[in-house]
């Protein structure tokens, strides 16, 4: 961020005896993941997969004729934000003002806060950030007359005449935020058009809660939402309720993002439209949850392949207390487990290093439980036995809740060489 991040003994995974260094200096140390210099567990990002994913998603949105504002809450990493922006991202997405601060400091010029702002602290904070970064443009969501009244009240009490850039959110029944009906949305848009405290810049929705990893269901459910948003946008346009010269239409989680493209490409009569996709997890992808959804995207899009998993947490076998059970040195404090258990995907026998040392794990190796600091990995007693000192890479499902357990992650090459690092700022 503003000051260069320093790796030292306070960072989990960095060796206590290691000399502190910057993220860029780490790559100059000549360390290798498999030389056991780092303290296990250690979170890593495969550079080749990162590079592939950045290019793949940028190519996808360009082919579809929409823009990309990846959700920053996935990684909260300024280094990865800069990679995404340099790859061609239109802007970044965040869930709150704290996250926005990190993104603006990383260089974002456009940002969507895909959430409602209500509290004085958040409005004070956004006002301060917009003063600090006067070239930045930031939109946040509004979904009720009550929220609109709060915004007006803040302006009166603060003697602040700021007019906020906002998007109207259309929601899904029994799910998160957003207007539930077109009638509510139209009434709100009409009030916004008369308000001096907001500028209605477009419409937003989030389709991710509709996904069931069943293409027939997902296509039907998401298409219904897309049609609903399209109809609302045409109504708003017919009544000339926009407050800006360009209409933003935004959607897109990381599971069924291909299905919202028709919404993002909608055109209106009165002014140009910019469609903005907000997928975030694509940058590292994962080994199960999004991987299974992406197989369906590949089928719908006629692709032979798509994204590659980049994030792994490496642990060491610290005990094999009984046949069929190995205990690894990583647990709930280090790994996501909200979607499924971590999956052993690669391993290297103790003392071995280099690209040839990395092997696919036997099918019988599976993590069945996690303690705070341990993974309980079962294996077939009549197969390959893990040994104390072996290193095991654990694949992750739903990367968001692994990133927030680490202050940094090592960037590694295919032979295990550590070529750099990224920081996180949750």
mmCIF file of C-alpha atoms in Angstrom:
data_model
loop_
_atom_site.group_PDB
_atom_site.id
_atom_site.type_symbol
_atom_site.label_atom_id
_atom_site.label_comp_id
_atom_site.label_asym_id
_atom_site.label_seq_id
_atom_site.Cartn_x
_atom_site.Cartn_y
_atom_site.Cartn_z
ATOM 1 C CA UNK A 1 0.000 0.000 0.000
ATOM 2 C CA UNK A 2 1.282 3.492 0.783
ATOM 3 C CA UNK A 3 4.381 2.016 2.482
ATOM 4 C CA UNK A 4 6.145 -1.022 1.068
ATOM 5 C CA UNK A 5 5.150 -4.201 2.857
ATOM 6 C CA UNK A 6 7.969 -5.829 4.839
ATOM 7 C CA UNK A 7 8.190 -9.575 5.356
ATOM 8 C CA UNK A 8 9.599 -10.540 8.734
ATOM 9 C CA UNK A 9 9.149 -12.952 11.616
ATOM 10 C CA UNK A 10 5.725 -11.446 12.404
ATOM 11 C CA UNK A 11 4.401 -12.920 9.148
ATOM 12 C CA UNK A 12 3.162 -16.515 9.415
ATOM 13 C CA UNK A 13 5.243 -18.761 7.185
ATOM 14 C CA UNK A 14 8.277 -16.487 7.108
ATOM 15 C CA UNK A 15 11.262 -18.058 8.925
ATOM 16 C CA UNK A 16 11.947 -16.645 12.366
ATOM 17 C CA UNK A 17 15.674 -16.607 11.563
ATOM 18 C CA UNK A 18 15.129 -14.940 8.185
ATOM 19 C CA UNK A 19 16.358 -11.416 7.559
ATOM 20 C CA UNK A 20 13.407 -9.052 6.898
ATOM 21 C CA UNK A 21 12.883 -8.052 3.293
ATOM 22 C CA UNK A 22 10.396 -6.412 0.950
ATOM 23 C CA UNK A 23 8.088 -8.443 -1.256
ATOM 24 C CA UNK A 24 10.237 -7.850 -4.321
ATOM 25 C CA UNK A 25 13.457 -8.631 -2.468
ATOM 26 C CA UNK A 26 12.133 -12.066 -1.495
ATOM 27 C CA UNK A 27 12.629 -13.285 -5.053
ATOM 28 C CA UNK A 28 16.302 -12.332 -4.861
ATOM 29 C CA UNK A 29 16.948 -14.665 -1.917
ATOM 30 C CA UNK A 30 17.255 -17.745 -4.150
ATOM 31 C CA UNK A 31 14.852 -19.678 -1.923
ATOM 32 C CA UNK A 32 12.838 -22.657 -3.092
ATOM 33 C CA UNK A 33 9.575 -23.839 -1.617
ATOM 34 C CA UNK A 34 11.045 -27.342 -1.264
ATOM 35 C CA UNK A 35 14.284 -26.400 0.471
ATOM 36 C CA UNK A 36 12.313 -26.033 3.733
ATOM 37 C CA UNK A 37 13.558 -22.494 4.340
ATOM 38 C CA UNK A 38 10.021 -21.260 4.955
ATOM 39 C CA UNK A 39 8.048 -22.358 7.982
ATOM 40 C CA UNK A 40 5.138 -24.676 7.171
ATOM 41 C CA UNK A 41 2.324 -24.041 6.573
ATOM 42 C CA UNK A 42 2.945 -21.550 3.796
ATOM 43 C CA UNK A 43 0.418 -20.143 1.334
ATOM 44 C CA UNK A 44 1.555 -19.981 -2.282
ATOM 45 C CA UNK A 45 0.368 -18.729 -5.653
ATOM 46 C CA UNK A 46 1.574 -20.441 -8.819
ATOM 47 C CA UNK A 47 2.739 -17.595 -11.050
ATOM 48 C CA UNK A 48 2.002 -19.432 -14.310
ATOM 49 C CA UNK A 49 -1.636 -19.981 -13.310
ATOM 50 C CA UNK A 50 -2.027 -16.354 -12.189
ATOM 51 C CA UNK A 51 -0.673 -15.097 -15.509
ATOM 52 C CA UNK A 52 -2.962 -17.443 -17.421
ATOM 53 C CA UNK A 53 -6.068 -16.453 -15.449
ATOM 54 C CA UNK A 54 -5.451 -12.704 -15.800
ATOM 55 C CA UNK A 55 -5.143 -13.044 -19.578
ATOM 56 C CA UNK A 56 -8.042 -15.511 -19.919
ATOM 57 C CA UNK A 57 -10.608 -13.353 -18.123
ATOM 58 C CA UNK A 58 -9.516 -10.185 -19.882
ATOM 59 C CA UNK A 59 -9.852 -11.966 -23.218
ATOM 60 C CA UNK A 60 -13.301 -13.241 -22.197
ATOM 61 C CA UNK A 61 -14.718 -9.792 -21.408
ATOM 62 C CA UNK A 62 -13.171 -8.249 -24.516
ATOM 63 C CA UNK A 63 -14.759 -10.914 -26.705
ATOM 64 C CA UNK A 64 -18.090 -10.282 -25.024
ATOM 65 C CA UNK A 65 -17.826 -6.508 -25.354
ATOM 66 C CA UNK A 66 -18.094 -5.686 -21.644
ATOM 67 C CA UNK A 67 -15.743 -4.302 -18.983
ATOM 68 C CA UNK A 68 -14.252 -6.009 -15.933
ATOM 69 C CA UNK A 69 -14.195 -4.634 -12.386
ATOM 70 C CA UNK A 70 -12.974 -7.656 -10.393
ATOM 71 C CA UNK A 71 -14.145 -7.939 -6.811
ATOM 72 C CA UNK A 72 -11.238 -7.014 -4.559
ATOM 73 C CA UNK A 73 -12.625 -8.705 -1.458
ATOM 74 C CA UNK A 74 -11.374 -12.023 -2.841
ATOM 75 C CA UNK A 75 -7.696 -11.240 -2.278
ATOM 76 C CA UNK A 76 -7.436 -7.750 -0.742
ATOM 77 C CA UNK A 77 -3.973 -7.686 -2.278
ATOM 78 C CA UNK A 78 -2.606 -4.420 -3.741
ATOM 79 C CA UNK A 79 -0.111 -6.403 -5.794
ATOM 80 C CA UNK A 80 -2.844 -8.508 -7.365
ATOM 81 C CA UNK A 81 -5.030 -5.409 -7.843
ATOM 82 C CA UNK A 82 -2.242 -3.815 -9.845
ATOM 83 C CA UNK A 83 -1.837 -6.970 -11.923
ATOM 84 C CA UNK A 84 -5.564 -6.946 -12.706
ATOM 85 C CA UNK A 85 -5.540 -3.259 -13.638
ATOM 86 C CA UNK A 86 -2.420 -3.660 -15.761
ATOM 87 C CA UNK A 87 -4.069 -6.593 -17.542
ATOM 88 C CA UNK A 88 -6.849 -4.222 -18.612
ATOM 89 C CA UNK A 89 -9.500 -4.164 -15.869
ATOM 90 C CA UNK A 90 -11.865 -1.167 -16.164
ATOM 91 C CA UNK A 91 -11.851 -0.750 -12.386
ATOM 92 C CA UNK A 92 -12.274 -2.718 -9.159
ATOM 93 C CA UNK A 93 -15.185 -3.757 -6.957
ATOM 94 C CA UNK A 94 -15.310 -3.718 -3.160
ATOM 95 C CA UNK A 95 -17.720 -4.569 -0.368
ATOM 96 C CA UNK A 96 -17.028 -1.615 1.910
ATOM 97 C CA UNK A 97 -15.106 1.612 2.343
ATOM 98 C CA UNK A 98 -12.178 -0.038 4.135
ATOM 99 C CA UNK A 99 -11.594 -2.271 1.113
ATOM 100 C CA UNK A 100 -11.995 0.678 -1.237
ATOM 101 C CA UNK A 101 -9.165 2.500 0.541
ATOM 102 C CA UNK A 102 -6.774 -0.325 -0.333
ATOM 103 C CA UNK A 103 -7.896 -0.341 -3.966
ATOM 104 C CA UNK A 104 -7.550 3.395 -4.470
ATOM 105 C CA UNK A 105 -4.080 3.313 -2.934
ATOM 106 C CA UNK A 106 -3.205 0.550 -5.419
ATOM 107 C CA UNK A 107 -4.164 2.790 -8.336
ATOM 108 C CA UNK A 108 -7.813 2.113 -9.145
ATOM 109 C CA UNK A 109 -9.476 5.075 -10.873
ATOM 110 C CA UNK A 110 -12.963 3.539 -10.982
ATOM 111 C CA UNK A 111 -14.611 1.459 -8.278
ATOM 112 C CA UNK A 112 -17.984 -0.012 -7.419
ATOM 113 C CA UNK A 113 -18.893 -0.632 -3.794
ATOM 114 C CA UNK A 114 -21.310 -3.505 -4.384
ATOM 115 C CA UNK A 115 -23.113 -2.792 -1.160
ATOM 116 C CA UNK A 116 -25.275 -0.189 0.536
ATOM 117 C CA UNK A 117 -23.622 2.613 2.510
ATOM 118 C CA UNK A 118 -25.683 3.752 5.492
ATOM 119 C CA UNK A 119 -23.546 4.685 8.503
ATOM 120 C CA UNK A 120 -22.005 8.085 9.164
ATOM 121 C CA UNK A 121 -18.569 6.475 9.503
ATOM 122 C CA UNK A 122 -18.768 4.955 6.012
ATOM 123 C CA UNK A 123 -20.082 8.137 4.395
ATOM 124 C CA UNK A 124 -17.468 10.225 6.202
ATOM 125 C CA UNK A 125 -14.827 7.760 5.047
ATOM 126 C CA UNK A 126 -15.926 7.757 1.407
ATOM 127 C CA UNK A 127 -16.140 11.542 1.392
ATOM 128 C CA UNK A 128 -12.585 11.711 2.714
ATOM 129 C CA UNK A 129 -11.291 9.207 0.136
ATOM 130 C CA UNK A 130 -12.890 11.128 -2.723
ATOM 131 C CA UNK A 131 -11.147 14.260 -1.484
ATOM 132 C CA UNK A 132 -7.856 12.359 -1.227
ATOM 133 C CA UNK A 133 -8.278 10.827 -4.700
ATOM 134 C CA UNK A 134 -10.127 13.512 -6.692
ATOM 135 C CA UNK A 135 -9.602 11.694 -10.012
ATOM 136 C CA UNK A 136 -11.382 8.566 -8.765
ATOM 137 C CA UNK A 137 -15.010 7.745 -9.559
ATOM 138 C CA UNK A 138 -16.859 5.547 -7.062
ATOM 139 C CA UNK A 139 -20.415 4.183 -7.216
ATOM 140 C CA UNK A 140 -22.270 2.454 -4.364
ATOM 141 C CA UNK A 141 -25.676 0.754 -4.152
ATOM 142 C CA UNK A 142 -29.031 2.125 -3.035
ATOM 143 C CA UNK A 143 -32.076 -0.098 -2.554
ATOM 144 C CA UNK A 144 -34.554 1.801 -0.365
ATOM 145 C CA UNK A 145 -36.151 5.150 0.346
ATOM 146 C CA UNK A 146 -34.940 4.733 3.942
ATOM 147 C CA UNK A 147 -31.324 4.596 2.771
ATOM 148 C CA UNK A 148 -31.887 7.603 0.503
ATOM 149 C CA UNK A 149 -33.243 9.530 3.490
ATOM 150 C CA UNK A 150 -30.137 8.585 5.505
ATOM 151 C CA UNK A 151 -27.909 9.982 2.764
ATOM 152 C CA UNK A 152 -29.844 13.254 2.740
ATOM 153 C CA UNK A 153 -29.727 13.455 6.529
ATOM 154 C CA UNK A 154 -25.942 12.935 6.525
ATOM 155 C CA UNK A 155 -25.533 15.841 4.111
ATOM 156 C CA UNK A 156 -27.637 18.144 6.263
ATOM 157 C CA UNK A 157 -25.841 17.279 9.486
ATOM 158 C CA UNK A 158 -22.399 17.487 7.896
ATOM 159 C CA UNK A 159 -23.228 20.648 5.914
ATOM 160 C CA UNK A 160 -21.924 18.708 2.927
ATOM 161 C CA UNK A 161 -23.438 19.156 -0.526
ATOM 162 C CA UNK A 162 -21.749 16.120 -2.073
ATOM 163 C CA UNK A 163 -23.837 14.291 -4.665
ATOM 164 C CA UNK A 164 -23.046 10.568 -4.518
ATOM 165 C CA UNK A 165 -22.703 8.358 -7.593
ATOM 166 C CA UNK A 166 -25.031 5.412 -7.006
ATOM 167 C CA UNK A 167 -26.480 2.338 -8.693
ATOM 168 C CA UNK A 168 -29.989 1.064 -8.009
ATOM 169 C CA UNK A 169 -29.917 -2.560 -6.885
ATOM 170 C CA UNK A 170 -32.565 -5.031 -7.989
ATOM 171 C CA UNK A 171 -32.546 -8.007 -5.644
ATOM 172 C CA UNK A 172 -33.839 -11.556 -5.379
ATOM 173 C CA UNK A 173 -36.672 -12.618 -3.059
ATOM 174 C CA UNK A 174 -35.521 -14.217 0.207
ATOM 175 C CA UNK A 175 -31.921 -13.380 -0.610
ATOM 176 C CA UNK A 176 -29.574 -10.482 0.076
ATOM 177 C CA UNK A 177 -30.137 -6.774 -0.537
ATOM 178 C CA UNK A 178 -31.937 -5.041 -3.413
ATOM 179 C CA UNK A 179 -35.425 -3.870 -4.334
ATOM 180 C CA UNK A 180 -37.800 -6.807 -4.481
ATOM 181 C CA UNK A 181 -40.231 -5.477 -7.101
ATOM 182 C CA UNK A 182 -40.179 -3.199 -10.118
ATOM 183 C CA UNK A 183 -42.689 -0.969 -8.364
ATOM 184 C CA UNK A 184 -40.298 -0.443 -5.442
ATOM 185 C CA UNK A 185 -37.417 0.153 -7.827
ATOM 186 C CA UNK A 186 -39.351 2.673 -9.942
ATOM 187 C CA UNK A 187 -40.528 4.585 -6.883
ATOM 188 C CA UNK A 188 -36.967 4.717 -5.599
ATOM 189 C CA UNK A 189 -35.559 5.790 -8.980
ATOM 190 C CA UNK A 190 -38.134 8.566 -9.225
ATOM 191 C CA UNK A 191 -37.145 9.797 -5.761
ATOM 192 C CA UNK A 192 -33.461 9.658 -6.722
ATOM 193 C CA UNK A 193 -34.140 11.685 -9.861
ATOM 194 C CA UNK A 194 -35.588 14.453 -7.656
ATOM 195 C CA UNK A 195 -32.840 14.203 -5.039
ATOM 196 C CA UNK A 196 -29.840 16.517 -4.799
ATOM 197 C CA UNK A 197 -27.747 14.005 -2.848
ATOM 198 C CA UNK A 198 -27.477 11.160 -5.381
ATOM 199 C CA UNK A 199 -26.818 10.760 -9.080
ATOM 200 C CA UNK A 200 -28.420 7.581 -10.450
ATOM 201 C CA UNK A 201 -25.775 6.069 -12.697
ATOM 202 C CA UNK A 202 -27.257 2.675 -13.490
ATOM 203 C CA UNK A 203 -28.598 -0.645 -12.215
ATOM 204 C CA UNK A 204 -26.870 -3.517 -10.411
ATOM 205 C CA UNK A 205 -27.761 -7.066 -9.441
ATOM 206 C CA UNK A 206 -26.011 -10.176 -8.137
ATOM 207 C CA UNK A 207 -26.909 -13.514 -9.662
ATOM 208 C CA UNK A 208 -24.578 -15.765 -7.660
ATOM 209 C CA UNK A 209 -27.207 -16.914 -5.182
ATOM 210 C CA UNK A 210 -29.226 -18.458 -7.997
ATOM 211 C CA UNK A 211 -26.523 -20.907 -9.075
ATOM 212 C CA UNK A 212 -26.996 -24.611 -8.284
ATOM 213 C CA UNK A 213 -24.227 -26.011 -10.518
ATOM 214 C CA UNK A 214 -26.908 -27.414 -12.814
ATOM 215 C CA UNK A 215 -26.808 -25.774 -16.224
ATOM 216 C CA UNK A 216 -30.508 -26.216 -17.003
ATOM 217 C CA UNK A 217 -31.531 -24.672 -13.680
ATOM 218 C CA UNK A 218 -28.880 -21.965 -13.723
ATOM 219 C CA UNK A 219 -29.685 -20.812 -17.249
ATOM 220 C CA UNK A 220 -33.397 -20.561 -16.456
ATOM 221 C CA UNK A 221 -32.961 -18.810 -13.100
ATOM 222 C CA UNK A 222 -30.282 -16.326 -14.156
ATOM 223 C CA UNK A 223 -32.006 -15.575 -17.461
ATOM 224 C CA UNK A 224 -35.172 -14.668 -15.566
ATOM 225 C CA UNK A 225 -33.196 -12.205 -13.445
ATOM 226 C CA UNK A 226 -31.515 -10.802 -16.561
ATOM 227 C CA UNK A 227 -34.890 -10.224 -18.222
ATOM 228 C CA UNK A 228 -36.205 -8.554 -15.083
ATOM 229 C CA UNK A 229 -33.254 -6.146 -14.945
ATOM 230 C CA UNK A 230 -33.550 -5.422 -18.666
ATOM 231 C CA UNK A 231 -37.239 -4.570 -18.299
ATOM 232 C CA UNK A 232 -36.524 -2.289 -15.336
ATOM 233 C CA UNK A 233 -33.735 -0.495 -17.192
ATOM 234 C CA UNK A 234 -36.038 0.184 -20.144
ATOM 235 C CA UNK A 235 -38.659 1.600 -17.762
ATOM 236 C CA UNK A 236 -36.102 3.881 -16.130
ATOM 237 C CA UNK A 237 -34.920 5.016 -19.537
ATOM 238 C CA UNK A 238 -38.453 5.705 -20.767
ATOM 239 C CA UNK A 239 -39.014 7.971 -17.761
ATOM 240 C CA UNK A 240 -35.571 9.616 -18.179
ATOM 241 C CA UNK A 241 -34.576 8.925 -14.571
ATOM 242 C CA UNK A 242 -30.822 8.680 -15.134
ATOM 243 C CA UNK A 243 -28.539 11.219 -13.510
ATOM 244 C CA UNK A 244 -25.454 10.628 -15.662
ATOM 245 C CA UNK A 245 -24.535 10.695 -19.334
ATOM 246 C CA UNK A 246 -23.633 6.985 -19.357
ATOM 247 C CA UNK A 247 -25.593 4.099 -17.867
ATOM 248 C CA UNK A 248 -23.692 1.444 -15.906
ATOM 249 C CA UNK A 249 -25.145 -2.066 -15.796
ATOM 250 C CA UNK A 250 -23.289 -4.375 -13.442
ATOM 251 C CA UNK A 251 -23.506 -8.009 -12.327
ATOM 252 C CA UNK A 252 -21.324 -11.054 -12.143
ATOM 253 C CA UNK A 253 -20.045 -13.315 -9.415
ATOM 254 C CA UNK A 254 -17.510 -16.034 -10.104
ATOM 255 C CA UNK A 255 -19.759 -19.029 -10.771
ATOM 256 C CA UNK A 256 -22.272 -18.287 -13.567
ATOM 257 C CA UNK A 257 -20.854 -15.013 -14.863
ATOM 258 C CA UNK A 258 -21.322 -15.981 -18.514
ATOM 259 C CA UNK A 259 -25.103 -15.998 -18.064
ATOM 260 C CA UNK A 260 -25.352 -12.273 -17.194
ATOM 261 C CA UNK A 261 -23.607 -11.061 -20.353
ATOM 262 C CA UNK A 262 -26.941 -10.356 -22.167
ATOM 263 C CA UNK A 263 -27.885 -7.967 -19.352
ATOM 264 C CA UNK A 264 -24.548 -6.177 -19.518
ATOM 265 C CA UNK A 265 -24.873 -5.719 -23.275
ATOM 266 C CA UNK A 266 -28.361 -4.175 -23.138
ATOM 267 C CA UNK A 267 -28.690 -0.900 -25.035
ATOM 268 C CA UNK A 268 -31.074 1.976 -24.214
ATOM 269 C CA UNK A 269 -32.349 4.758 -26.444
ATOM 270 C CA UNK A 270 -31.227 7.797 -24.481
ATOM 271 C CA UNK A 271 -27.497 7.288 -23.859
ATOM 272 C CA UNK A 272 -24.549 4.883 -24.042
ATOM 273 C CA UNK A 273 -24.338 1.856 -21.752
ATOM 274 C CA UNK A 274 -21.277 0.364 -20.076
ATOM 275 C CA UNK A 275 -21.645 -3.227 -18.918
ATOM 276 C CA UNK A 276 -19.391 -4.129 -15.994
ATOM 277 C CA UNK A 277 -18.694 -7.703 -14.880
ATOM 278 C CA UNK A 278 -17.546 -8.062 -11.254
ATOM 279 C CA UNK A 279 -16.113 -11.603 -11.021
ATOM 280 C CA UNK A 280 -13.248 -11.777 -8.518
ATOM 281 C CA UNK A 281 -12.200 -15.352 -7.772
ATOM 282 C CA UNK A 282 -11.039 -15.936 -11.346
ATOM 283 C CA UNK A 283 -7.606 -14.519 -10.485
ATOM 284 C CA UNK A 284 -6.666 -17.615 -8.453
ATOM 285 C CA UNK A 285 -9.628 -19.848 -9.291
ATOM 286 C CA UNK A 286 -9.901 -22.910 -7.006
ATOM 287 C CA UNK A 287 -9.836 -26.695 -6.888
ATOM 288 C CA UNK A 288 -13.513 -27.539 -6.346
ATOM 289 C CA UNK A 289 -16.367 -25.059 -5.910
ATOM 290 C CA UNK A 290 -15.681 -22.691 -8.782
ATOM 291 C CA UNK A 291 -13.901 -25.424 -10.715
ATOM 292 C CA UNK A 292 -17.136 -27.399 -11.038
ATOM 293 C CA UNK A 293 -19.072 -24.291 -12.127
ATOM 294 C CA UNK A 294 -16.381 -23.446 -14.682
ATOM 295 C CA UNK A 295 -16.775 -26.872 -16.290
ATOM 296 C CA UNK A 296 -20.339 -25.826 -17.081
ATOM 297 C CA UNK A 297 -19.172 -22.436 -18.383
ATOM 298 C CA UNK A 298 -16.747 -24.263 -20.666
ATOM 299 C CA UNK A 299 -19.563 -26.451 -21.976
ATOM 300 C CA UNK A 300 -21.890 -23.478 -22.550
ATOM 301 C CA UNK A 301 -19.140 -21.473 -24.241
ATOM 302 C CA UNK A 302 -17.706 -24.353 -26.259
ATOM 303 C CA UNK A 303 -14.296 -24.142 -24.560
ATOM 304 C CA UNK A 304 -11.777 -26.923 -24.073
ATOM 305 C CA UNK A 305 -10.360 -25.290 -20.922
ATOM 306 C CA UNK A 306 -10.609 -22.078 -18.929
ATOM 307 C CA UNK A 307 -9.135 -21.023 -15.585
ATOM 308 C CA UNK A 308 -6.397 -22.759 -13.598
ATOM 309 C CA UNK A 309 -6.100 -23.133 -9.806
ATOM 310 C CA UNK A 310 -3.245 -20.970 -8.525
ATOM 311 C CA UNK A 311 -3.665 -21.033 -4.736
ATOM 312 C CA UNK A 312 -2.169 -23.833 -2.638
ATOM 313 C CA UNK A 313 -1.313 -24.054 1.035
ATOM 314 C CA UNK A 314 1.694 -26.266 1.660
ATOM 315 C CA UNK A 315 1.932 -28.272 4.871
ATOM 316 C CA UNK A 316 4.386 -30.810 6.240
ATOM 317 C CA UNK A 317 3.554 -34.294 7.432
ATOM 318 C CA UNK A 318 4.385 -34.012 11.127
ATOM 319 C CA UNK A 319 3.051 -37.325 12.353
ATOM 320 C CA UNK A 320 1.796 -40.669 11.062
ATOM 321 C CA UNK A 321 0.405 -41.954 14.367
ATOM 322 C CA UNK A 322 -1.423 -44.984 12.968
ATOM 323 C CA UNK A 323 -1.918 -46.826 9.679
ATOM 324 C CA UNK A 324 -4.129 -44.824 7.344
ATOM 325 C CA UNK A 325 -3.808 -41.467 9.156
ATOM 326 C CA UNK A 326 -1.300 -38.642 8.684
ATOM 327 C CA UNK A 327 -1.371 -35.328 10.524
ATOM 328 C CA UNK A 328 -0.383 -32.247 8.502
ATOM 329 C CA UNK A 329 0.818 -28.927 9.914
ATOM 330 C CA UNK A 330 -2.083 -26.762 8.662
ATOM 331 C CA UNK A 331 -5.577 -26.333 10.014
ATOM 332 C CA UNK A 332 -8.604 -24.083 10.308
ATOM 333 C CA UNK A 333 -6.380 -21.070 11.015
ATOM 334 C CA UNK A 334 -4.718 -21.519 7.621
ATOM 335 C CA UNK A 335 -7.261 -23.016 5.208
ATOM 336 C CA UNK A 336 -10.732 -22.523 3.788
ATOM 337 C CA UNK A 337 -13.239 -25.149 4.815
ATOM 338 C CA UNK A 338 -16.573 -23.347 4.279
ATOM 339 C CA UNK A 339 -17.322 -25.112 0.957
ATOM 340 C CA UNK A 340 -15.412 -28.372 1.355
ATOM 341 C CA UNK A 341 -12.297 -29.734 2.982
ATOM 342 C CA UNK A 342 -8.914 -28.849 1.474
ATOM 343 C CA UNK A 343 -7.771 -31.370 -1.128
ATOM 344 C CA UNK A 344 -4.266 -32.855 -1.311
ATOM 345 C CA UNK A 345 -3.223 -32.153 -4.902
ATOM 346 C CA UNK A 346 0.602 -32.374 -5.013
ATOM 347 C CA UNK A 347 3.354 -33.623 -2.770
ATOM 348 C CA UNK A 348 7.129 -33.877 -2.529
ATOM 349 C CA UNK A 349 8.956 -36.471 -0.491
ATOM 350 C CA UNK A 350 11.143 -35.257 2.360
ATOM 351 C CA UNK A 351 14.487 -33.923 1.217
ATOM 352 C CA UNK A 352 13.586 -33.838 -2.471
ATOM 353 C CA UNK A 353 13.396 -30.597 -4.446
ATOM 354 C CA UNK A 354 13.088 -29.379 -8.025
ATOM 355 C CA UNK A 355 10.334 -29.816 -10.586
ATOM 356 C CA UNK A 356 10.809 -33.584 -10.747
ATOM 357 C CA UNK A 357 10.187 -33.882 -7.014
ATOM 358 C CA UNK A 358 6.595 -32.636 -7.368
ATOM 359 C CA UNK A 359 4.105 -35.451 -7.837
ATOM 360 C CA UNK A 360 0.322 -35.748 -7.986
ATOM 361 C CA UNK A 361 -1.030 -37.120 -4.717
ATOM 362 C CA UNK A 362 -2.504 -40.632 -4.627
ATOM 363 C CA UNK A 363 -6.292 -40.669 -4.920
ATOM 364 C CA UNK A 364 -6.673 -42.179 -1.463
ATOM 365 C CA UNK A 365 -5.054 -39.177 0.251
ATOM 366 C CA UNK A 366 -7.968 -37.091 1.551
ATOM 367 C CA UNK A 367 -8.390 -34.552 4.322
ATOM 368 C CA UNK A 368 -11.281 -35.743 6.456
ATOM 369 C CA UNK A 369 -11.136 -33.212 9.312
ATOM 370 C CA UNK A 370 -9.420 -30.024 10.435
ATOM 371 C CA UNK A 371 -8.333 -28.929 13.891
ATOM 372 C CA UNK A 372 -7.175 -25.391 14.578
ATOM 373 C CA UNK A 373 -3.586 -26.198 13.559
ATOM 374 C CA UNK A 374 -3.817 -29.668 12.001
ATOM 375 C CA UNK A 375 -5.251 -31.382 8.941
ATOM 376 C CA UNK A 376 -6.254 -35.019 9.421
ATOM 377 C CA UNK A 377 -5.368 -36.779 6.150
ATOM 378 C CA UNK A 378 -6.406 -40.369 5.593
ATOM 379 C CA UNK A 379 -4.687 -42.690 3.131
ATOM 380 C CA UNK A 380 -4.948 -46.298 1.990
ATOM 381 C CA UNK A 381 -2.667 -48.454 4.172
ATOM 382 C CA UNK A 382 -1.977 -50.713 1.189
ATOM 383 C CA UNK A 383 -0.911 -47.761 -0.982
ATOM 384 C CA UNK A 384 1.699 -44.986 -0.762
ATOM 385 C CA UNK A 385 2.333 -43.997 2.851
ATOM 386 C CA UNK A 386 3.148 -40.338 3.565
ATOM 387 C CA UNK A 387 6.241 -40.031 5.709
ATOM 388 C CA UNK A 388 7.138 -37.552 8.446
ATOM 389 C CA UNK A 389 8.832 -34.644 6.681
ATOM 390 C CA UNK A 390 6.983 -35.025 3.357
ATOM 391 C CA UNK A 391 5.465 -31.841 1.969
ATOM 392 C CA UNK A 392 1.820 -31.778 0.791
ATOM 393 C CA UNK A 393 0.103 -29.044 -1.240
ATOM 394 C CA UNK A 394 -3.518 -28.565 -0.249
ATOM 395 C CA UNK A 395 -5.876 -27.302 -2.919
ATOM 396 C CA UNK A 396 -8.535 -24.823 -1.868
ATOM 397 C CA UNK A 397 -12.231 -24.415 -2.536
ATOM 398 C CA UNK A 398 -13.582 -20.851 -2.305
ATOM 399 C CA UNK A 399 -10.297 -18.905 -2.117
ATOM 400 C CA UNK A 400 -11.749 -15.836 -0.368
ATOM 401 C CA UNK A 401 -11.686 -17.410 3.077
ATOM 402 C CA UNK A 402 -8.101 -18.604 2.721
ATOM 403 C CA UNK A 403 -6.741 -15.216 1.662
ATOM 404 C CA UNK A 404 -7.991 -13.553 4.830
ATOM 405 C CA UNK A 405 -5.961 -15.981 6.953
ATOM 406 C CA UNK A 406 -2.638 -14.770 5.532
ATOM 407 C CA UNK A 407 -0.755 -11.453 5.522
ATOM 408 C CA UNK A 408 1.311 -12.582 2.542
ATOM 409 C CA UNK A 409 1.628 -15.375 -0.015
ATOM 410 C CA UNK A 410 4.698 -16.545 -1.894
ATOM 411 C CA UNK A 411 4.743 -16.490 -5.699
ATOM 412 C CA UNK A 412 6.278 -19.713 -6.937
ATOM 413 C CA UNK A 413 7.515 -21.015 -10.264
ATOM 414 C CA UNK A 414 6.869 -24.515 -11.586
ATOM 415 C CA UNK A 415 10.090 -25.865 -10.036
ATOM 416 C CA UNK A 416 9.179 -24.465 -6.610
ATOM 417 C CA UNK A 417 11.449 -21.442 -6.887
ATOM 418 C CA UNK A 418 10.127 -18.477 -4.883
ATOM 419 C CA UNK A 419 10.158 -15.511 -7.272
ATOM 420 C CA UNK A 420 8.225 -12.932 -5.277
ATOM 421 C CA UNK A 421 5.264 -12.424 -2.972
ATOM 422 C CA UNK A 422 1.988 -10.569 -2.520
ATOM 423 C CA UNK A 423 0.525 -8.982 0.613
ATOM 424 C CA UNK A 424 -3.054 -8.886 1.872
ATOM 425 C CA UNK A 425 -4.841 -6.079 3.758
ATOM 426 C CA UNK A 426 -8.054 -7.347 5.368
#
